[in-house]
Each structure stands twice: as C-alpha cells, then as structure tokens.
Coordinates of C-alpha atoms in Angstrom, one line a residue:
M2 CA 19.1 -19.1 -9.1
I3 CA 16.5 -16.5 -10.0
K4 CA 17.4 -14.9 -13.3
I5 CA 16.9 -11.1 -13.2
A6 CA 16.7 -8.6 -16.1
I7 CA 17.1 -4.9 -15.2
V8 CA 15.0 -2.7 -17.5
G9 CA 16.2 0.9 -17.6
Y10 CA 19.6 2.3 -16.6
G11 CA 19.0 5.6 -14.7
N12 CA 19.7 6.2 -11.1
L13 CA 17.4 3.3 -10.0
G14 CA 18.7 0.8 -12.6
K15 CA 22.3 1.5 -11.6
A16 CA 21.4 1.0 -8.0
V17 CA 19.8 -2.3 -8.7
E18 CA 22.9 -3.4 -10.7
A19 CA 25.2 -2.4 -7.8
H20 CA 23.2 -4.3 -5.1
L21 CA 22.3 -7.5 -6.8
K22 CA 25.6 -9.1 -5.7
N23 CA 24.3 -9.0 -2.1
Y24 CA 21.5 -11.5 -2.9
P25 CA 23.2 -14.9 -3.7
D26 CA 19.9 -16.5 -4.9
L27 CA 19.5 -13.8 -7.7
Q28 CA 21.5 -13.7 -10.9
C29 CA 21.4 -10.7 -13.3
I30 CA 21.5 -11.8 -16.9
G31 CA 21.7 -8.2 -18.3
I32 CA 20.5 -4.7 -18.5
F33 CA 17.9 -3.7 -21.1
S34 CA 17.6 -0.1 -22.4
R35 CA 16.2 1.7 -25.4
R36 CA 19.6 3.5 -25.6
D37 CA 22.0 2.2 -28.2
N38 CA 25.6 1.2 -27.2
L39 CA 24.8 1.5 -23.5
K40 CA 27.9 1.3 -21.2
T41 CA 27.1 -0.6 -18.0
Q42 CA 29.2 -1.1 -14.9
I43 CA 28.9 -4.8 -14.1
Y44 CA 26.4 -6.7 -16.3
P45 CA 26.1 -6.9 -20.1
S46 CA 23.7 -4.6 -21.9
F47 CA 21.0 -5.3 -24.5
H48 CA 18.5 -3.3 -26.4
Y49 CA 15.0 -3.2 -24.9
D50 CA 13.5 -4.8 -28.1
E51 CA 15.3 -8.0 -27.3
L52 CA 12.9 -8.5 -24.4
L53 CA 10.0 -8.8 -26.9
N54 CA 11.5 -11.6 -29.0
G55 CA 12.1 -14.1 -26.2
E56 CA 15.8 -14.6 -26.9
H57 CA 16.7 -14.5 -23.2
D58 CA 15.9 -16.8 -20.3
I59 CA 14.5 -14.5 -17.7
D60 CA 12.6 -15.2 -14.5
V61 CA 11.8 -11.6 -13.4
C62 CA 12.1 -8.2 -15.0
I63 CA 12.8 -5.3 -12.6
L64 CA 11.6 -2.2 -14.3
C65 CA 13.5 0.9 -13.4
G66 CA 12.0 3.5 -15.7
S67 CA 10.0 6.6 -14.7
S68 CA 6.4 6.4 -13.7
D69 CA 5.2 9.2 -15.9
Q70 CA 7.1 8.2 -19.1
D71 CA 7.8 4.4 -19.0
L72 CA 6.0 2.2 -16.4
M73 CA 2.4 2.7 -17.4
S74 CA 3.2 1.1 -20.8
Q75 CA 6.3 -1.0 -20.2
T76 CA 5.0 -3.1 -17.3
Q77 CA 1.8 -3.9 -19.2
E78 CA 3.9 -4.8 -22.3
L79 CA 6.5 -6.9 -20.6
S80 CA 4.0 -8.7 -18.3
Q81 CA 2.8 -10.5 -21.4
Y82 CA 6.1 -12.4 -21.3
Y83 CA 7.7 -12.2 -17.9
N84 CA 7.1 -11.8 -14.2
C85 CA 7.6 -8.1 -13.5
I86 CA 8.4 -5.7 -10.7
D87 CA 7.9 -1.9 -10.9
S88 CA 8.0 1.2 -8.6
F89 CA 5.1 3.1 -10.2
D90 CA 4.4 5.9 -7.8
I91 CA 1.6 8.1 -9.2
H92 CA -0.8 7.2 -6.3
R93 CA -4.0 8.3 -8.1
L94 CA -3.3 6.1 -11.1
I95 CA -2.3 2.9 -9.2
P96 CA -5.7 1.3 -9.5
E97 CA -5.8 1.8 -13.3
H98 CA -2.2 0.5 -13.6
L99 CA -2.9 -2.5 -11.4
D100 CA -6.0 -3.5 -13.5
N101 CA -4.1 -3.2 -16.8
V102 CA -1.2 -5.3 -15.6
D103 CA -3.4 -7.8 -13.9
K104 CA -5.1 -8.6 -17.2
T105 CA -1.9 -9.2 -19.2
S106 CA -0.3 -11.1 -16.4
K107 CA -3.2 -13.5 -15.9
R108 CA -3.4 -14.2 -19.6
A109 CA 0.3 -15.1 -19.7
K110 CA 0.2 -16.9 -16.3
K111 CA 2.8 -14.5 -15.0
T112 CA 3.1 -12.7 -11.7
S113 CA 3.7 -8.9 -11.4
I114 CA 4.1 -6.8 -8.3
I115 CA 3.6 -3.1 -9.0
S116 CA 4.2 0.1 -7.0
V117 CA 6.9 -1.2 -4.6
G118 CA 9.5 0.9 -2.9
W119 CA 9.1 2.8 0.3
D120 CA 6.2 5.0 -0.8
P121 CA 4.2 3.4 -2.2
G122 CA 5.5 0.3 -0.6
L123 CA 6.8 0.1 3.0
F124 CA 4.8 3.2 4.0
S125 CA 1.7 1.7 2.5
W126 CA 2.2 -1.3 4.8
Q127 CA 2.5 0.9 7.8
R128 CA -0.6 3.0 6.9
L129 CA -2.6 -0.2 6.6
L130 CA -1.2 -1.7 9.8
F131 CA -1.7 1.4 12.0
E132 CA -5.3 2.0 10.7
T133 CA -6.3 -1.6 11.2
I134 CA -5.0 -1.7 14.8
T135 CA -6.7 1.6 15.7
P136 CA -9.8 2.1 13.6
I137 CA -10.5 5.3 15.4
G138 CA -7.9 7.9 14.8
T139 CA -6.0 10.1 12.3
S140 CA -3.1 9.1 10.0
E141 CA -0.8 11.3 7.9
T142 CA 2.3 10.7 5.9
F143 CA 5.1 13.3 5.7
W144 CA 7.8 13.1 3.1
G145 CA 11.3 14.5 3.3
K146 CA 13.4 16.5 3.7
G147 CA 14.8 15.0 0.6
V148 CA 15.1 14.7 -3.2
S149 CA 12.0 13.2 -4.9
Q150 CA 13.2 11.3 -8.0
G151 CA 9.6 11.3 -9.4
H152 CA 9.1 15.0 -9.0
S153 CA 12.5 15.9 -10.3
N154 CA 11.9 13.7 -13.4
A155 CA 8.5 15.4 -13.9
I156 CA 10.2 18.8 -14.0
L157 CA 12.7 17.5 -16.5
N158 CA 9.8 16.7 -18.8
V159 CA 8.8 20.4 -18.9
E160 CA 9.9 21.9 -22.2
G161 CA 13.0 24.1 -21.9
V162 CA 14.3 22.5 -18.6
K163 CA 17.8 21.3 -18.9
K164 CA 18.4 19.9 -15.4
A165 CA 16.4 20.0 -12.1
V166 CA 16.3 18.8 -8.5
Q167 CA 13.1 18.9 -6.4
Y168 CA 13.2 18.8 -2.6
T169 CA 10.1 17.8 -0.5
I170 CA 10.2 19.5 2.9
P171 CA 7.7 18.5 5.6
N172 CA 6.1 21.1 7.9
T173 CA 7.3 20.1 11.4
E174 CA 4.5 22.1 13.1
T175 CA 1.8 20.3 11.2
L176 CA 3.5 17.0 12.1
K177 CA 3.3 17.9 15.8
K178 CA -0.4 18.8 15.5
V179 CA -1.1 15.4 13.9
Q180 CA 0.7 13.5 16.6
A181 CA -1.1 15.5 19.3
G182 CA -4.5 14.9 17.7
L183 CA -5.0 18.6 16.9
S184 CA -6.7 20.0 13.8
Y185 CA -4.4 21.0 10.9
D186 CA -4.5 22.1 7.3
K187 CA -3.6 19.3 4.9
E188 CA -2.3 21.8 2.3
E189 CA 0.3 22.9 4.8
K190 CA 1.9 19.5 5.2
H191 CA 4.7 20.1 2.8
E192 CA 6.6 22.6 0.6
R193 CA 8.2 21.6 -2.7
H194 CA 11.4 23.5 -3.5
C195 CA 12.5 23.2 -7.2
Y196 CA 16.0 24.1 -8.4
V197 CA 15.9 24.4 -12.2
V198 CA 18.5 25.0 -14.9
A199 CA 16.9 26.7 -18.0
D200 CA 17.2 29.5 -20.4
E201 CA 16.2 32.8 -18.8
K202 CA 13.7 33.7 -21.5
D203 CA 11.7 30.6 -20.5
H204 CA 11.6 31.1 -16.7
D205 CA 8.1 32.5 -16.4
R206 CA 6.5 29.8 -18.5
I207 CA 8.5 27.0 -16.9
K208 CA 7.5 28.2 -13.4
Q209 CA 3.8 28.1 -14.3
D210 CA 4.1 24.7 -16.0
I211 CA 5.7 23.3 -12.8
I212 CA 3.4 24.8 -10.1
T213 CA 0.3 23.8 -12.1
M214 CA 1.4 20.3 -12.9
P215 CA -1.3 17.8 -11.9
H216 CA -0.4 14.8 -9.7
Y217 CA 2.9 16.4 -8.7
F218 CA 2.7 20.1 -7.8
A219 CA -0.8 21.5 -8.2
G220 CA -2.4 22.2 -4.8
T221 CA 0.9 22.2 -2.9
K222 CA 3.1 25.2 -2.0
T223 CA 5.8 25.1 -4.6
L224 CA 8.8 27.4 -4.9
V225 CA 10.8 27.4 -8.1
Y226 CA 14.5 28.7 -8.0
F227 CA 16.4 29.1 -11.3
V228 CA 20.1 28.4 -10.8
S229 CA 23.1 27.9 -13.0
E230 CA 24.3 24.4 -14.0
E231 CA 27.4 24.9 -11.9
E232 CA 25.4 25.8 -8.7
L233 CA 23.1 22.8 -9.2
K234 CA 26.1 20.4 -9.6
R235 CA 27.9 22.0 -6.6
N236 CA 25.0 22.2 -4.1
H237 CA 22.4 19.7 -5.2
H238 CA 24.2 16.5 -6.2
G239 CA 23.0 14.1 -3.4
K240 CA 19.8 12.0 -3.3
P241 CA 18.7 11.9 0.3
H242 CA 15.1 11.3 1.2
G243 CA 12.8 9.8 3.8
G244 CA 9.7 10.5 5.8
I245 CA 7.3 9.4 8.5
V246 CA 4.0 7.7 8.7
T247 CA 2.2 8.7 11.9
R248 CA -1.1 7.9 13.5
Y249 CA -2.9 9.4 16.4
G250 CA -5.4 6.7 17.5
Q251 CA -7.7 5.8 20.3
T252 CA -8.3 2.5 22.1
G253 CA -11.1 3.0 24.5
D254 CA -10.2 5.9 26.8
F255 CA -6.5 5.9 25.8
N256 CA -4.7 7.9 23.2
Q257 CA -2.1 6.0 21.2
T258 CA 0.6 7.4 18.9
M259 CA 2.4 5.2 16.3
S260 CA 5.1 6.2 13.9
F261 CA 7.3 4.6 11.3
N262 CA 10.1 6.7 9.8
L263 CA 12.9 6.4 7.3
D264 CA 16.0 8.6 7.0
L265 CA 17.7 7.7 3.8
E266 CA 21.1 8.9 2.8
D267 CA 20.5 7.8 -0.8
N268 CA 16.9 7.2 -2.1
P269 CA 17.7 5.1 -5.3
S270 CA 20.0 2.8 -3.3
F271 CA 17.3 2.0 -0.8
T272 CA 14.4 1.7 -3.3
A273 CA 16.5 -0.7 -5.4
T274 CA 16.8 -3.1 -2.5
V275 CA 13.0 -3.2 -2.1
L276 CA 12.5 -3.9 -5.8
I277 CA 15.1 -6.7 -5.5
V278 CA 13.4 -8.6 -2.7
C279 CA 10.0 -8.2 -4.4
A280 CA 11.5 -9.8 -7.4
R281 CA 12.2 -12.8 -5.2
A282 CA 8.6 -12.7 -4.0
A283 CA 7.3 -12.6 -7.5
F284 CA 9.3 -15.7 -8.5
K285 CA 8.1 -17.6 -5.5
M286 CA 4.5 -16.6 -6.0
N287 CA 4.6 -17.5 -9.7
K288 CA 5.9 -21.0 -8.8
S289 CA 2.9 -21.3 -6.5
K290 CA 0.6 -20.4 -9.4
R291 CA -0.4 -17.0 -8.0
F292 CA -0.9 -15.3 -11.4
G293 CA -1.9 -11.7 -12.0
A294 CA -0.8 -8.3 -10.7
F295 CA -0.3 -7.7 -7.0
T296 CA 0.7 -4.9 -4.6
I297 CA 2.7 -4.9 -1.4
F298 CA -0.6 -5.5 0.5
D299 CA -0.8 -9.0 -1.1
L300 CA 2.7 -10.2 0.0
S301 CA 3.7 -12.0 3.1
L302 CA 7.0 -11.1 4.7
T303 CA 8.0 -14.7 4.1
D304 CA 7.6 -14.2 0.4
L305 CA 10.3 -11.5 0.5
S306 CA 12.9 -13.6 2.4
D307 CA 15.3 -16.2 1.2
K308 CA 15.2 -18.0 4.5
P309 CA 12.8 -20.8 5.4
R310 CA 9.7 -19.9 7.4
S311 CA 10.9 -22.1 10.3
T312 CA 14.1 -20.1 10.5
L313 CA 12.3 -16.8 10.4
I314 CA 10.1 -17.9 13.3
K315 CA 13.0 -19.2 15.3
D316 CA 15.3 -16.2 14.8
L317 CA 12.9 -13.2 14.5
L318 CA 9.6 -13.9 16.0

C-alpha cells in the first residue's frame, strides 16, 4: 500500500479525499491543514506542523493548496521530507518552482512531480505531442466555458472581496480561425467574467485590482460583475470547466488538424484524480531512485498505472 497524506482541505483536498477509495493500492493516513480542529469527512485530520516533525509514516504528500498562496513555499518545504505532488498552475513561474523543488528533493533523495492536473498537465502532454508530430503548424489552447479555481482564488485575495467566482469563456470564432489556419488576435481568445461579492464602497478599487492583476487578468478582456451573496450562491455554485488543445499543422502538401478536449462537470473532482495517479507515479519513480523534481513530460503512462506493463500492452495497445 502507498501511504498518502492530503495537504490542504479546500475543494481540491476534499475531492482527493472522496476519490482515494477508488484506488486500492493507495491508503490515506490523514489530512493535514493549518486550520485547528478541522472536521473532515472520511480520514483523520492533523495540523500541518506535524508533517515537519516526522511523526507519520508517509510515502507521498498530495498538496492541495492554492498556487499563489501555498504551493510555491509548501512543496519546497515538504519535499525535504517526503515525495510530493502539486498542481501549481502559474505557468510563467513553473521553471522557477521546478528548480527550487528539484534542489530540495535531490538533497533528500525524494521524488516530486509538480504542476499536474489537466492544464498544466494533460493539456501540456497534448501540446507537446501535437507539435512534435507536426513541427510545421500553429497550436492554441482554449479554456472554458467554466469556473477557474485559480482565478477565483486570486480574486478572493483582493482586499475587500468576500466571495467570488470567475468564468473563463473561449471565443468560438477565434477557435474556428485557428483550426482553419487563418490569422487571429491572441488577445481575443478568451474573456474572463468575474462575479464578486463586496461592499459597494470598494467596487471601483476592487475592479481595478482585478483587471490589472499580473499572471491572471492583465492583458485579457475581463468583465467584473458585483452581485449579492444570495445571487452568487443561487446562480454560481457549480464548478464546471474544460477546454481544447488544437493544432493546425502541415505534413508535406497536406493540412492536418488535431484536437484534444475536455468537458468537465466538476473541475476539482477531475483534477483530484490526476493528482492521485501522479502520486502513484512518484512512489514508483522514487523506488527506482529517480530523485528530484519532475513534470508530466518526464512521466511514462506506465508510471501512472497500477497494472503491469505487459497487461497494458495486451489490453490497450
């Protein structure tokens, strides 16, 4: 049995907790949080600090905190003691994060896999695959329509915001242009619609803080709607998401279009399952003495599976 610790108990942590029962080779030993007296649904809870004193026998920590507030520091900290998985999704900062975690993991002879999920993650795989197969061509990624957890959390960190939900909405006309090999404006790929609960006196400042936020909203058409808490709860309680990776490529005289899409009814639920199978991969890689920090590009599909390679070849190849 691979002994798992869940670190963080927001939407993603709760989803990991709910789904671990579907993976018989994984056993959750508990949920770790900075919150005191945490009430969990299935597994026992412990304070985060207990991870730092080595009291628990843990094979892999699945980190479920937010990219902007938790993961940059927590993954580096915990990789000194454990194999770690995270879903760090600030694309521009991934190289820096990878380098930091690689150093601590190698010193400790641990294995960490960062930035896994569906984007970065499964979509990253598809971008690499498509561009490798057709070196001449154009690729684009469109996200949504759906709720972005990372962008919603970023809004919540704006002073004065009480609650918020952010929808990423793709421009279907731009998608058609990409798939037809036509020119297009990158800044017109998406719109971001933000539904925010806040005191009326703070609306102007909060709107400016949101639309100018680097890494999240700056440079993208962003619309901010202020709503009541009741309206937010009534109309914006779901967590759907998805998107499409598409490439218009050429092989000789022929045009080739490739696409990979996801239509997710619940984003945290799906992302949790990707984290879980990557925890299995980290355990297997560590047993093979592959120490350091890795991304989804460094994994084989066999690393993710609980089935023998021979079975995978027989059943799926």
